[in-house]
Coordinates of C-alpha atoms in Angstrom, one line a residue:
M1 CA -17.6 21.1 1.2
A2 CA -18.1 18.4 -1.5
E3 CA -20.5 15.6 -0.7
D4 CA -19.6 13.0 -3.3
G5 CA -16.5 11.0 -4.2
R6 CA -15.8 13.0 -7.3
G7 CA -15.9 16.3 -5.4
N8 CA -13.7 15.0 -2.6
F9 CA -11.1 13.8 -5.1
S10 CA -11.2 17.1 -7.0
A11 CA -10.7 19.0 -3.8
A12 CA -7.7 16.8 -2.9
L13 CA -6.2 17.4 -6.4
S14 CA -6.6 21.1 -5.9
C15 CA -3.7 20.9 -3.4
A16 CA -0.7 21.4 -5.6
E17 CA 1.7 19.4 -3.5
F18 CA -0.6 16.4 -3.3
R19 CA -1.1 16.6 -7.0
A20 CA 2.6 16.4 -7.6
M21 CA 3.0 13.4 -5.3
W22 CA 0.0 11.6 -6.8
A23 CA 1.2 12.1 -10.4
A24 CA 4.8 11.1 -9.5
E25 CA 3.7 7.8 -7.9
A26 CA 1.3 7.0 -10.7
L27 CA 4.3 7.3 -13.2
S28 CA 6.5 5.1 -11.0
V29 CA 3.9 2.4 -10.6
A30 CA 3.1 2.3 -14.3
G31 CA 6.8 2.2 -15.1
D32 CA 7.3 -0.7 -12.7
Q33 CA 4.7 -2.8 -14.5
L34 CA 6.3 -2.0 -17.9
A35 CA 9.6 -3.2 -16.4
R36 CA 8.1 -6.4 -15.0
V37 CA 6.8 -7.4 -18.5
A38 CA 10.1 -6.5 -20.2
L39 CA 12.2 -8.4 -17.6
A40 CA 10.1 -11.5 -17.8
L41 CA 10.4 -11.6 -21.6
V42 CA 14.1 -10.8 -21.6
V43 CA 14.9 -13.6 -19.1
F44 CA 12.6 -16.2 -20.8
D45 CA 14.0 -15.4 -24.2
R46 CA 17.6 -15.9 -23.0
T47 CA 17.1 -18.9 -20.9
S48 CA 13.8 -20.6 -21.9
S49 CA 13.5 -21.3 -18.1
A50 CA 10.2 -20.7 -16.3
S51 CA 11.9 -21.0 -12.9
L52 CA 14.5 -18.3 -13.8
T53 CA 11.7 -16.1 -15.2
A54 CA 9.8 -16.5 -11.9
L55 CA 12.9 -15.7 -9.9
T56 CA 13.3 -12.5 -11.8
Y57 CA 9.7 -11.5 -11.2
A58 CA 10.1 -12.4 -7.5
L59 CA 13.1 -10.0 -7.3
T60 CA 10.8 -7.1 -8.1
F61 CA 9.0 -7.8 -4.8
A62 CA 11.1 -9.9 -2.3
P63 CA 13.9 -7.4 -1.4
S64 CA 11.3 -4.8 -0.4
V65 CA 10.8 -6.9 2.8
L66 CA 14.4 -6.2 3.9
G67 CA 14.2 -2.6 2.7
G68 CA 10.9 -2.0 4.6
F69 CA 12.4 -3.1 7.9
F70 CA 15.9 -1.7 7.6
L71 CA 15.6 1.4 5.4
S72 CA 12.2 2.9 6.2
G73 CA 13.8 4.9 9.0
L74 CA 15.6 7.1 6.5
A75 CA 12.2 8.8 6.0
D76 CA 12.4 10.1 9.6
R77 CA 16.1 10.8 9.7
Y78 CA 16.3 12.9 6.6
P79 CA 13.8 15.4 4.9
R80 CA 11.1 13.4 3.3
R81 CA 11.0 15.2 0.0
A82 CA 14.7 14.7 -0.3
V83 CA 14.3 10.9 0.4
I84 CA 11.6 10.6 -2.3
V85 CA 13.7 12.5 -4.9
A86 CA 16.9 10.7 -4.0
T87 CA 15.4 7.2 -4.2
D88 CA 13.7 7.9 -7.5
V89 CA 16.9 9.2 -9.0
V90 CA 18.7 6.1 -7.8
R91 CA 16.0 3.8 -9.1
G92 CA 16.0 5.6 -12.4
G93 CA 19.7 5.1 -12.8
L94 CA 19.4 1.4 -12.0
A95 CA 16.5 0.9 -14.4
I96 CA 18.5 2.6 -17.2
A97 CA 21.5 0.4 -16.4
M98 CA 19.3 -2.7 -16.9
A99 CA 18.6 -1.5 -20.4
L100 CA 22.3 -1.9 -21.4
P101 CA 22.7 -4.3 -24.4
G102 CA 24.2 -7.7 -23.5
L103 CA 24.0 -7.1 -19.7
P104 CA 24.7 -10.5 -18.0
L105 CA 21.7 -12.0 -16.2
P106 CA 23.4 -12.1 -12.8
A107 CA 24.2 -8.4 -13.1
M108 CA 20.6 -7.7 -14.1
W109 CA 19.3 -9.7 -11.1
C110 CA 21.5 -7.6 -8.8
L111 CA 20.2 -4.4 -10.3
V112 CA 16.6 -5.5 -10.0
G113 CA 17.2 -6.5 -6.3
V114 CA 18.8 -3.2 -5.4
L115 CA 16.2 -1.2 -7.2
T116 CA 13.4 -3.0 -5.3
L117 CA 15.3 -2.6 -2.0
V118 CA 15.6 1.2 -2.3
G119 CA 11.9 1.6 -3.0
A120 CA 11.2 1.1 0.7
P121 CA 12.3 4.5 2.0
F122 CA 10.4 6.1 -0.9
K123 CA 7.2 4.4 0.3
G124 CA 7.8 5.3 4.0
A125 CA 8.6 9.0 3.1
Q126 CA 5.6 9.3 0.8
L127 CA 3.1 7.9 3.3
A128 CA 4.6 10.0 6.1
L129 CA 4.5 13.2 4.1
L130 CA 0.9 13.0 3.0
P131 CA -0.6 14.3 6.3
D132 CA 1.7 17.4 6.0
V133 CA 0.6 18.0 2.4
L134 CA -3.2 17.5 2.6
P135 CA -5.6 19.3 5.0
A136 CA -7.0 17.0 7.6
D137 CA -10.5 16.9 6.0
L138 CA -9.1 15.9 2.6
L139 CA -6.6 13.3 3.8
Q140 CA -8.9 10.3 3.4
A141 CA -10.0 11.5 0.0
G142 CA -6.4 11.6 -1.0
L143 CA -5.9 8.0 0.2
G144 CA -8.9 6.8 -1.7
L145 CA -7.8 8.6 -4.9
R146 CA -4.3 7.2 -4.6
Q147 CA -5.7 3.6 -4.2
V148 CA -7.9 3.9 -7.3
T149 CA -5.2 5.5 -9.4
M150 CA -2.5 2.9 -8.4
Q151 CA -4.9 0.1 -9.4
I152 CA -5.5 1.7 -12.8
A153 CA -1.8 2.4 -13.2
Q154 CA -0.9 -1.3 -12.5
V155 CA -3.4 -2.6 -15.0
A156 CA -2.5 0.0 -17.7
G157 CA 1.2 -0.6 -17.1
F158 CA 0.9 -4.4 -17.7
G159 CA -1.3 -3.8 -20.8
L160 CA 1.0 -1.2 -22.2
G161 CA 4.1 -3.3 -21.5
G162 CA 2.6 -6.1 -23.6
L163 CA 2.2 -3.7 -26.5
L164 CA 5.4 -1.8 -26.3
V165 CA 7.9 -4.7 -25.8
P166 CA 7.2 -6.2 -29.2
L167 CA 7.2 -2.8 -30.8
L168 CA 10.2 -1.1 -29.2
G169 CA 12.2 -4.0 -27.6
A170 CA 12.7 -4.9 -24.0
G171 CA 15.7 -2.6 -23.6
S172 CA 13.8 0.4 -24.8
V173 CA 11.0 -0.4 -22.4
L174 CA 13.4 -0.7 -19.5
A175 CA 14.9 2.6 -20.4
I176 CA 11.4 4.1 -20.4
N177 CA 10.9 2.8 -16.9
G178 CA 14.1 4.6 -15.9
G179 CA 12.7 7.7 -17.4
T180 CA 9.5 7.5 -15.4
F181 CA 11.5 7.4 -12.1
L182 CA 13.6 10.4 -13.2
L183 CA 10.5 12.3 -14.2
S184 CA 8.8 11.4 -10.9
A185 CA 11.8 12.8 -9.0
G186 CA 11.6 16.0 -11.0
I187 CA 7.9 16.4 -10.4
V188 CA 8.3 16.0 -6.6
F189 CA 11.4 18.3 -6.5
V190 CA 9.5 21.1 -8.2
G191 CA 6.0 20.5 -6.9
V192 CA 6.6 19.7 -3.2
R193 CA 8.2 22.3 -0.9
P194 CA 11.1 21.3 1.4
R195 CA 10.5 20.6 5.0
P196 CA 13.0 19.8 7.8
A197 CA 13.6 16.2 8.8
A198 CA 11.0 14.9 11.2
R199 CA 13.5 14.0 14.0
Q200 CA 15.0 17.5 13.8
A201 CA 11.6 19.1 14.0
S202 CA 10.5 16.9 16.9
S203 CA 13.6 17.7 18.9
A204 CA 12.8 21.4 18.6
E205 CA 9.2 21.0 19.4
P206 CA 7.2 17.9 20.5
S207 CA 4.2 17.1 18.3
A208 CA 0.7 16.6 19.7
A209 CA 0.8 13.0 18.7
S210 CA 4.0 12.3 20.6
V211 CA 2.6 14.0 23.7
A212 CA -0.8 12.3 23.6
N213 CA 0.5 8.8 22.7
P214 CA 3.8 8.2 24.5
R215 CA 3.2 4.4 24.5
Y216 CA 1.9 4.1 21.0
A217 CA 3.3 0.6 20.3
A218 CA 0.6 -1.1 22.3
Q219 CA -2.0 0.9 20.4
L220 CA -0.7 -0.4 17.1
V221 CA -1.3 -4.1 17.9
A222 CA -4.8 -4.2 16.5
P223 CA -4.0 -2.2 13.3
V224 CA -1.0 -4.5 12.7
I225 CA -3.2 -7.6 12.9
L226 CA -5.7 -6.1 10.5
I227 CA -3.0 -5.1 8.1
S228 CA -1.2 -8.5 8.3
M229 CA -4.4 -10.4 7.6
I230 CA -4.7 -8.9 4.1
G231 CA -2.8 -11.8 2.7
L232 CA -5.7 -14.1 3.5
L233 CA -7.9 -12.0 1.4
E234 CA -5.5 -12.2 -1.5
V235 CA -5.6 -16.0 -1.6
P236 CA -8.2 -16.1 -4.5
E237 CA -5.7 -14.5 -6.9
G238 CA -3.1 -17.0 -6.1
V239 CA -5.3 -20.0 -6.8
A240 CA -7.4 -18.5 -9.6
A241 CA -6.0 -20.9 -12.2
P242 CA -6.7 -24.2 -10.4
F243 CA -10.1 -22.8 -9.2
A244 CA -11.1 -22.1 -12.8
K245 CA -10.0 -25.6 -13.9
T246 CA -11.8 -27.3 -11.1
A247 CA -15.0 -25.3 -12.0
G248 CA -14.7 -26.5 -15.6
A249 CA -14.3 -23.0 -17.0
A250 CA -12.3 -22.0 -20.1
S251 CA -8.8 -20.5 -19.8
F252 CA -10.1 -16.9 -20.2
A253 CA -11.8 -17.3 -16.9
V254 CA -8.5 -17.2 -15.1
G255 CA -8.0 -13.6 -16.2
L256 CA -11.5 -12.8 -15.2
L257 CA -11.1 -14.2 -11.7
M258 CA -7.7 -12.5 -11.2
A259 CA -9.1 -9.2 -12.3
A260 CA -12.1 -9.4 -9.9
N261 CA -10.1 -8.4 -6.7
P262 CA -8.3 -5.4 -8.3
V263 CA -11.6 -4.2 -9.7
G264 CA -13.2 -4.5 -6.3
S265 CA -10.2 -2.8 -4.8
A266 CA -10.6 0.2 -7.1
I267 CA -14.3 0.5 -6.1
G268 CA -13.3 0.2 -2.4
G269 CA -10.8 3.0 -2.7
W270 CA -13.4 5.2 -4.4
W271 CA -16.0 4.3 -1.7
A272 CA -13.6 5.1 1.2
G273 CA -12.4 8.3 -0.5
R274 CA -15.9 9.7 -0.7
S275 CA -16.5 9.5 3.0
R276 CA -15.9 12.4 5.4
S277 CA -16.9 10.6 8.5
I278 CA -14.6 10.2 11.5
A279 CA -12.3 7.1 11.3
S280 CA -13.4 5.1 14.3
P281 CA -13.2 1.4 15.3
S282 CA -16.6 0.6 13.8
T283 CA -15.8 2.1 10.4
V284 CA -12.7 -0.1 10.3
L285 CA -13.6 -3.3 12.1
I286 CA -17.1 -3.9 10.5
P287 CA -15.8 -4.0 6.9
A288 CA -12.7 -5.9 8.1
V289 CA -14.8 -8.7 9.5
A290 CA -17.1 -8.6 6.5
A291 CA -14.3 -8.8 4.0
G292 CA -13.7 -12.5 4.5
L293 CA -17.3 -13.6 4.4
P294 CA -17.9 -13.3 0.6
L295 CA -15.0 -15.7 0.0
T296 CA -16.9 -18.5 1.7
A297 CA -19.2 -18.5 -1.4
A298 CA -16.4 -20.2 -3.2
M299 CA -17.9 -23.5 -2.1
V300 CA -20.6 -22.9 -4.7
S301 CA -18.0 -23.5 -7.5
S302 CA -19.8 -21.1 -9.8
L303 CA -17.6 -18.8 -11.9
P304 CA -20.0 -15.7 -11.8
V305 CA -20.6 -16.1 -8.1
A306 CA -16.8 -16.5 -7.5
A307 CA -16.0 -13.4 -9.5
L308 CA -18.6 -11.3 -7.8
S309 CA -17.8 -12.5 -4.3
W310 CA -14.0 -11.9 -4.9
A311 CA -14.8 -8.4 -6.1
V312 CA -16.9 -7.6 -3.1
S313 CA -14.2 -8.9 -0.8
G314 CA -11.6 -6.7 -2.6
A315 CA -13.8 -3.7 -2.2
L316 CA -14.3 -4.3 1.6
S317 CA -10.7 -5.0 2.2
T318 CA -9.5 -1.9 0.5
Y319 CA -12.2 0.2 2.2
Y320 CA -11.0 -0.9 5.7
L321 CA -7.3 -0.4 4.8
V322 CA -7.9 3.1 3.6
R323 CA -10.0 3.9 6.7
L324 CA -7.4 2.4 9.0
Q325 CA -4.4 4.5 7.8
P326 CA -5.6 7.8 9.4
V327 CA -6.1 6.0 12.7
V328 CA -2.5 4.7 12.5
L329 CA -1.1 8.1 11.6
A330 CA -3.0 9.6 14.5
I331 CA -1.3 7.2 16.9
V332 CA 2.3 7.4 15.6
P333 CA 4.4 10.4 16.5
D334 CA 5.6 12.4 13.5
N335 CA 9.2 11.5 14.1
R336 CA 8.4 7.8 13.7
R337 CA 5.9 8.0 10.9
G338 CA 8.2 7.1 8.0
T339 CA 9.6 4.0 9.9
V340 CA 6.2 2.7 11.0
M341 CA 4.3 3.3 7.7
G342 CA 7.2 1.8 5.7
R343 CA 7.2 -1.3 7.9
L344 CA 3.4 -1.6 7.8
S345 CA 3.6 -1.5 4.0
T346 CA 6.1 -4.3 4.2
C347 CA 3.7 -6.3 6.4
I348 CA 1.1 -6.1 3.6
I349 CA 3.6 -7.3 0.9
T350 CA 4.9 -10.1 3.2
S351 CA 1.5 -11.4 4.2
Q352 CA 0.4 -11.6 0.6
G353 CA 3.4 -13.6 -0.4
V354 CA 3.3 -16.0 2.5
A355 CA -0.5 -16.5 2.3
I356 CA -0.4 -17.3 -1.4
V357 CA 2.5 -19.7 -1.1
V358 CA 0.7 -21.6 1.8
A359 CA -2.6 -21.5 0.0
G360 CA -1.0 -23.2 -3.0
V361 CA 0.2 -26.1 -0.8
V362 CA -3.2 -26.3 1.0
A363 CA -5.1 -26.2 -2.3
D364 CA -3.2 -29.3 -3.5
R365 CA -4.6 -31.2 -0.5
I366 CA -8.2 -29.9 0.0
G367 CA -8.9 -28.2 -3.4
P368 CA -8.9 -24.5 -4.4
A369 CA -12.6 -23.8 -3.6
S370 CA -12.2 -25.1 0.0
T371 CA -8.9 -23.2 0.3
V372 CA -10.5 -19.9 -0.7
A373 CA -13.5 -20.4 1.6
A374 CA -11.2 -21.3 4.5
S375 CA -9.0 -18.2 3.9
G376 CA -12.1 -16.0 4.0
A377 CA -13.4 -17.6 7.2
L378 CA -10.0 -17.3 8.9
A379 CA -9.7 -13.7 7.8
S380 CA -13.0 -12.8 9.5
A381 CA -12.0 -14.7 12.6
V382 CA -8.7 -12.8 12.8
A383 CA -10.6 -9.5 12.3
L384 CA -12.8 -10.4 15.3
G385 CA -9.7 -11.1 17.3
A386 CA -8.4 -7.7 16.3
A387 CA -11.6 -6.1 17.5
F388 CA -11.2 -7.7 20.9
V389 CA -7.6 -6.4 21.1
W390 CA -8.8 -3.0 20.0
T391 CA -11.4 -2.8 22.8
R392 CA -8.6 -3.8 25.3
T393 CA -6.1 -1.2 24.2
R394 CA -8.4 1.8 23.4
P395 CA -9.4 2.6 27.0
R396 CA -5.7 2.7 28.0
Q397 CA -5.0 5.0 25.1
E398 CA -7.7 7.4 26.1
R399 CA -6.7 7.4 29.8
A400 CA -3.1 8.1 28.8
A401 CA -4.3 11.1 26.7
E402 CA -6.3 12.4 29.6
D403 CA -3.4 12.0 32.1
E404 CA -0.8 13.8 30.0
P405 CA -0.5 17.6 29.9
A406 CA -2.1 19.5 27.0
P407 CA 0.1 19.8 23.9
P408 CA 1.8 23.1 23.1
A409 CA -0.4 25.5 21.2
R410 CA 2.4 27.0 19.1
R411 CA 1.4 25.1 16.0
R412 CA -1.3 22.7 14.9
S413 CA -0.3 19.1 14.7
P414 CA -0.7 17.6 11.2
V415 CA -2.4 14.5 12.5
F416 CA -5.5 14.1 14.6
V417 CA -6.0 12.3 17.9
A418 CA -7.4 8.9 17.1
H419 CA -11.2 8.7 17.3
A420 CA -11.5 12.3 18.5
S421 CA -11.4 14.6 15.5
P422 CA -12.0 14.3 11.7
P423 CA -9.5 12.3 9.8
G424 CA -7.5 13.6 7.2
I425 CA -4.2 11.4 4.9
S426 CA -1.8 6.1 1.6
G427 CA -0.3 1.7 0.6
G428 CA -0.3 2.5 0.8
G429 CA -4.4 1.7 0.7
K430 CA -4.0 -1.7 -0.4
D431 CA -0.4 -1.7 -1.4
R432 CA 0.4 -4.2 -4.1
S433 CA 3.7 -2.7 -5.3

């Protein structure tokens, strides 16, 4: 067995089905960033309106909230590979339609909104399928590798978009984005074997998770708190510009500050992926509590200190998110995995948006440095509250598992019993898409 991160990642990539899913998602994420650059330039060129440009950008995120809550269940109702392929084909068609010359802006906004909406079942199906694709002892390595790759794909996509739009035109770049979705669908269709829908399989034979955790909702309270508080740790990105101005730094410092958290996030994904230890409360709660503490250094108002502390916070937050996901998958029955994971991904996106909007209002009143420091302190306090909740719900979970009859031995469950056996699974890691 490999003992370093590189070895763990290589072992995960040796699984052909995971390799196909990993490559397909990287293509889709990079294509998304290309499209965001192209759409922003198209709308601003046509309208010269910053507000309409911002609205278009928001449409690449906001509808995912509705999709996450109302469409994630498709990943449990239908075969997950089929859901991934179908949603990618639909998104590819919508993206290509946006490239049509002379398309009216209202029509483009509708296409963008629908494209974002149908991304939710893709995310739920992908996260729910990973435990079936990867062996248990490589699941966490796969999560870490996915997080590192998605961060790199986002940065590369934005940079490549800035180069390609002037060279090829926004329409061509939007068409390329559509091509990445279609290619992603083809990779998954060829590289991932079909499986029955989770609800059909569970009706034929109950999974170990569903037998051991009949009242799993209560056990998810602490994980949901930890996932939802991620928005507090994203506040620095939202106030980077006013923070740099207050610190008297040059304009290039804004980019440096905004890059600090994603760089730290990539490091955190690598760090979590190299670990083979059992996912337990301590391996999640300690970094979760610690993640907010570096942000309190914002009161120093030093650019190097801020960049370093924001990167450390990003690393810790991603580390605990990656470590948390196997715990969640162990609690949730297989026939509810897609729904729960899709909605939890939505919680991450929603918390980021809400926290950044509120932080902007607060920063106008108390200053950006105080806002960042307060968000970090509040995040640590919330994590401590989650730790208290966890200690209250975990004994009930264990007693329920002991009182229930042993699970059928006809097949091995693809997920492990929480805190009892080695983990094995994503955005999800820290899901920014």
